[in-house]
Tab-separated table of C-alpha atoms in Angstrom:
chain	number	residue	atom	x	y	z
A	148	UNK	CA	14.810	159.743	129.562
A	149	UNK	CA	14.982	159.343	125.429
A	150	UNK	CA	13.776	162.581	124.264
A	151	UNK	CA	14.419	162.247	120.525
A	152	UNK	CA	12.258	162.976	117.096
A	153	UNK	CA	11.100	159.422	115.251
A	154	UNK	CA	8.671	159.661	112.991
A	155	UNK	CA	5.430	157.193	113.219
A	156	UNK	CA	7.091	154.715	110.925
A	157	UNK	CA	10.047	154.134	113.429
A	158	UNK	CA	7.627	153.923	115.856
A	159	UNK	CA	4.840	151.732	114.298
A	160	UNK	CA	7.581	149.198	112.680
A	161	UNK	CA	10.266	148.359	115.890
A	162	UNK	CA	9.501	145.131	117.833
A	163	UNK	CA	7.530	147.321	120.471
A	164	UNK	CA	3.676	147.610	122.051
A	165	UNK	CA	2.434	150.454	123.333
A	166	UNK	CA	-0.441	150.058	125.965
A	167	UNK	CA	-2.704	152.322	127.431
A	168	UNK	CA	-2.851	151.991	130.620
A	169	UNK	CA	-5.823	151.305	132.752
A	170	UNK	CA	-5.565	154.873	134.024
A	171	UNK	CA	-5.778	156.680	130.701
A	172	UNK	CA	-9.650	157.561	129.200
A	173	UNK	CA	-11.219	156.010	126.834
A	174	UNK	CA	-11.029	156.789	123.150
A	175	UNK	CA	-12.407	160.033	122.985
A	176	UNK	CA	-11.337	162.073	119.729
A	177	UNK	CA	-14.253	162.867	117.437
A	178	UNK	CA	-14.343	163.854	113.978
A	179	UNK	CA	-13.057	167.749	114.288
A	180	UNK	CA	-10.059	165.901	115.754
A	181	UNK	CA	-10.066	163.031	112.731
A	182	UNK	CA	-10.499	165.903	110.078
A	183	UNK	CA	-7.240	167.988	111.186
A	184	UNK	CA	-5.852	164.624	111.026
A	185	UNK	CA	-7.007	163.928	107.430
A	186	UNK	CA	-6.572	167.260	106.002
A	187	UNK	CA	-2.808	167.001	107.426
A	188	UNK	CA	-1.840	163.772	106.071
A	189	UNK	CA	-3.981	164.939	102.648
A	190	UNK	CA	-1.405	168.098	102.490
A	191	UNK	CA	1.732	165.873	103.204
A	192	UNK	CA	0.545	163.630	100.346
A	193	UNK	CA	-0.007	166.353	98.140
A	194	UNK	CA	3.340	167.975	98.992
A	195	UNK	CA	6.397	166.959	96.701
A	196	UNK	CA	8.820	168.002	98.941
A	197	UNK	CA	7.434	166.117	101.516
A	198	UNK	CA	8.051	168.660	105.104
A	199	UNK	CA	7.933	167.003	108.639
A	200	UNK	CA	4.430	167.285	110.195
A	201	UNK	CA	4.684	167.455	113.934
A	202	UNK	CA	2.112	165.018	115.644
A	203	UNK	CA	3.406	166.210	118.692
A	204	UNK	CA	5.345	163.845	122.062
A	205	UNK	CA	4.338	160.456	122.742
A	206	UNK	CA	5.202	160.150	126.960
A	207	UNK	CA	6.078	156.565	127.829
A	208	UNK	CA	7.367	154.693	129.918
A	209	UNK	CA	9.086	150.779	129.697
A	210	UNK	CA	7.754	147.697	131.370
A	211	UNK	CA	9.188	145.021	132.727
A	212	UNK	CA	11.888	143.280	130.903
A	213	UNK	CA	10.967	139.298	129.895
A	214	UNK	CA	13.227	137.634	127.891
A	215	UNK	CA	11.471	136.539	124.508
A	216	UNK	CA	8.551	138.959	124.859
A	217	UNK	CA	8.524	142.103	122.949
A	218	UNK	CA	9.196	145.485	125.077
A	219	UNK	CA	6.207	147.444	126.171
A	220	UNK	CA	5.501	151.056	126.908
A	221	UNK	CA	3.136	152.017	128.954
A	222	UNK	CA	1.625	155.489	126.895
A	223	UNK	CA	0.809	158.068	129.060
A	224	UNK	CA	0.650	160.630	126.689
A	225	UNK	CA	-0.234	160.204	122.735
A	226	UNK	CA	-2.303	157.748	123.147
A	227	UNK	CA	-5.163	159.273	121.415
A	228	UNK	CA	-2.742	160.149	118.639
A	229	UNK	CA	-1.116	157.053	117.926
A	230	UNK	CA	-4.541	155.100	118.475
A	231	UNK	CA	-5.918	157.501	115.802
A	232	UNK	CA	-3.250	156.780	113.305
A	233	UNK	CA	-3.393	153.187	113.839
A	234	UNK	CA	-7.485	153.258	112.819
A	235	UNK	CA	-6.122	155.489	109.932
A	236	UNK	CA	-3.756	152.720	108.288
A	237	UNK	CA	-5.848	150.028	109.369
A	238	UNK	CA	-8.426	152.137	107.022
A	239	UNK	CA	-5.726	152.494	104.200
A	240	UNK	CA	-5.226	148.292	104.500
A	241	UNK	CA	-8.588	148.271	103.842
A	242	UNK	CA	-9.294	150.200	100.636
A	243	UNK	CA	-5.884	148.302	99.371
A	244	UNK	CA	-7.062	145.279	100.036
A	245	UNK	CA	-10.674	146.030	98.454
A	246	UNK	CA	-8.878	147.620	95.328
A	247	UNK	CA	-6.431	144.169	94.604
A	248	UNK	CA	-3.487	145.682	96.218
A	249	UNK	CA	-2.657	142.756	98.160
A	250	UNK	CA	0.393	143.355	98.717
A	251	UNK	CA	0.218	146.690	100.363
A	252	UNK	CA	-2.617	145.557	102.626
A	253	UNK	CA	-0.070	142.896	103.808
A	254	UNK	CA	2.613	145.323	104.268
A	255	UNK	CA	0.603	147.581	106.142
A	256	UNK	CA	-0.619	144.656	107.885
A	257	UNK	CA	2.536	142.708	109.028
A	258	UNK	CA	4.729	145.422	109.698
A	259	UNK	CA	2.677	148.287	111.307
A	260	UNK	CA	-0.493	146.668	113.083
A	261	UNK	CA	0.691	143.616	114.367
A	262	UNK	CA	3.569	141.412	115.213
A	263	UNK	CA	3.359	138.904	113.071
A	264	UNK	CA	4.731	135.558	114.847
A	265	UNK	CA	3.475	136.809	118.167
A	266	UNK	CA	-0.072	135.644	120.027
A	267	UNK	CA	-2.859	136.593	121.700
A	268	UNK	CA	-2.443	140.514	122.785
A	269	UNK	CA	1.091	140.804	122.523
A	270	UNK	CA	0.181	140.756	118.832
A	271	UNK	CA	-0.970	144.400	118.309
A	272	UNK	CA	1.176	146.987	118.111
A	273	UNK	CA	-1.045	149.590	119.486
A	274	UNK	CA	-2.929	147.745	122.607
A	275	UNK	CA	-6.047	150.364	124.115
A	276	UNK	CA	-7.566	150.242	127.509
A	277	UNK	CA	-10.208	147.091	127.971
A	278	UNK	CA	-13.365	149.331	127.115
A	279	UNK	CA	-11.304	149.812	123.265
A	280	UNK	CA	-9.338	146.692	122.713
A	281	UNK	CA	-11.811	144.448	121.371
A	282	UNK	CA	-12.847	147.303	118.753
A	283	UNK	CA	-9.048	147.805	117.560
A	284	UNK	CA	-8.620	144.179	117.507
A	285	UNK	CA	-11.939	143.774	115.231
A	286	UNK	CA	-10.493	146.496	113.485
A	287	UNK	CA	-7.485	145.153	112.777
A	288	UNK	CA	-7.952	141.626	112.160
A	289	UNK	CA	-10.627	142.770	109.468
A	290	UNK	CA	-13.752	141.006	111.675
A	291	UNK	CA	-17.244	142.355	112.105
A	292	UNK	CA	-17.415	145.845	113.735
A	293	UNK	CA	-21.468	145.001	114.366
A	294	UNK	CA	-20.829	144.472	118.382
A	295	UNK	CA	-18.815	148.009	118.662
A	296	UNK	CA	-20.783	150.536	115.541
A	297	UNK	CA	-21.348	152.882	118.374
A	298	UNK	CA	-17.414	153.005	119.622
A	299	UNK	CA	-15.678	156.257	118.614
A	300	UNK	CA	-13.023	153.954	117.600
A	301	UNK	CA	-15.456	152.306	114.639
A	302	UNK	CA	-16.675	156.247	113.734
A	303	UNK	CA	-13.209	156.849	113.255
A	304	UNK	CA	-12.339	154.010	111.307
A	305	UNK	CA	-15.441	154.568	108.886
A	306	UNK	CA	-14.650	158.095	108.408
A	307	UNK	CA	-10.967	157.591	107.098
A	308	UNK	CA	-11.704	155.343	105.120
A	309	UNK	CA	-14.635	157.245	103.732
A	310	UNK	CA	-11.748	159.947	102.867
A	311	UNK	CA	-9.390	157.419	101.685
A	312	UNK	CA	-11.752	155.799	99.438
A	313	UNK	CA	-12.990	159.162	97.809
A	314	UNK	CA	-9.134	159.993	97.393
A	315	UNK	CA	-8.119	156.824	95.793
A	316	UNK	CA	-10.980	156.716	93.451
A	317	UNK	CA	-8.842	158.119	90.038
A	318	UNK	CA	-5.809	156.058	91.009
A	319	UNK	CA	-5.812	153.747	93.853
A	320	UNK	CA	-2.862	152.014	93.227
A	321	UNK	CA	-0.394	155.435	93.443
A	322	UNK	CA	-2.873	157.460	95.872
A	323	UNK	CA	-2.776	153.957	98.438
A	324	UNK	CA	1.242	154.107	98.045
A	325	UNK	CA	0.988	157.603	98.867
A	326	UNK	CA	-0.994	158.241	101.677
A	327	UNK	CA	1.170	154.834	103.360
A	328	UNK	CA	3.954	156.602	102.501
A	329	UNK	CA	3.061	159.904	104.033
């Protein structure tokens, strides 16, 4: 057992996937759950001396071992969480990428969503039960949400970047930086 504080960064950038497992429900959080989110990371960003938020324990456990694949956890608790804060960057990549900040969008991009050199669905980070994956993945490759509008997942992923977009309106470039940062 590794019972140890790492903050989402740690988490989101090692050579790692987290899957939910068949087991787990479905993306369920709805937009109470998205706006505690928000207004968190909002006061984090707002905050100069930047205190810890507590997102609370991801449970997981390891997979099998195989050499040249990347480790996997199985999550069987956080899963909502961390699925959550992957829409949420996906929706900061988004507005950065709409706003010319190329660069940031391929940060974001490359080192917290996917693993770059890897293929098929070992390339996502954050890999959700069959009834979400195909939602995430449109989400994160940037492709046409039309098949999944009515997916939780897609809500979610409109309504950050809703509040990103209305945040980032004065100054996108320091307010994109920001948030990422937070």
């Amino acid at each position: 057992m590794d019972a140890r504080a790492r903050t989402v960064s740690e988490i989101l950038h090692e050579p790692a996937q987290y899957v939910v497992p068949l087991f787990q429900r479905s993306y369920s959080w709805h937009k109470a759950h998205w706006q505690r989110l928000n207004d968190d990371m909002m006061a984090l960003a707002d905050d100069p001396t930047r205190q810890v938020h507590f997102l609370g324990p991801l449970v997981c456990t390891i997979g099998k071992s195989v050499p040249g694949c990347l480790p996997a956890y199985q999550l069987i608790d956080g899963q909502q969480r961390l699925t959550t804060l992957t829409v949420a960057l996906a929706a900061i990549r988004d507005v950065a990428r709409d706003r010319g900040l190329i660069d940031l969008a391929e940060e974001i991009t490359e080192d917290y969503l996917i693993h770059k050199r890897k293929q098929d669905l070992e390339r996502f980070k954050v890999l959700p039960r069959l009834g979400d994956r195909d939602a995430l993945r449109a989400i994160i490759e940037a492709d046409s949400l039309a098949p999944f509008g009515q997916l939780r997942l897609v809500h979610a992923w409109r309504f950050f970047r809703r509040q990103i977009l209305h945040r980032a309106r004065r100054n996108p470039h320091a307010e994109l930086q920001n948030l990422f940062d937070t």
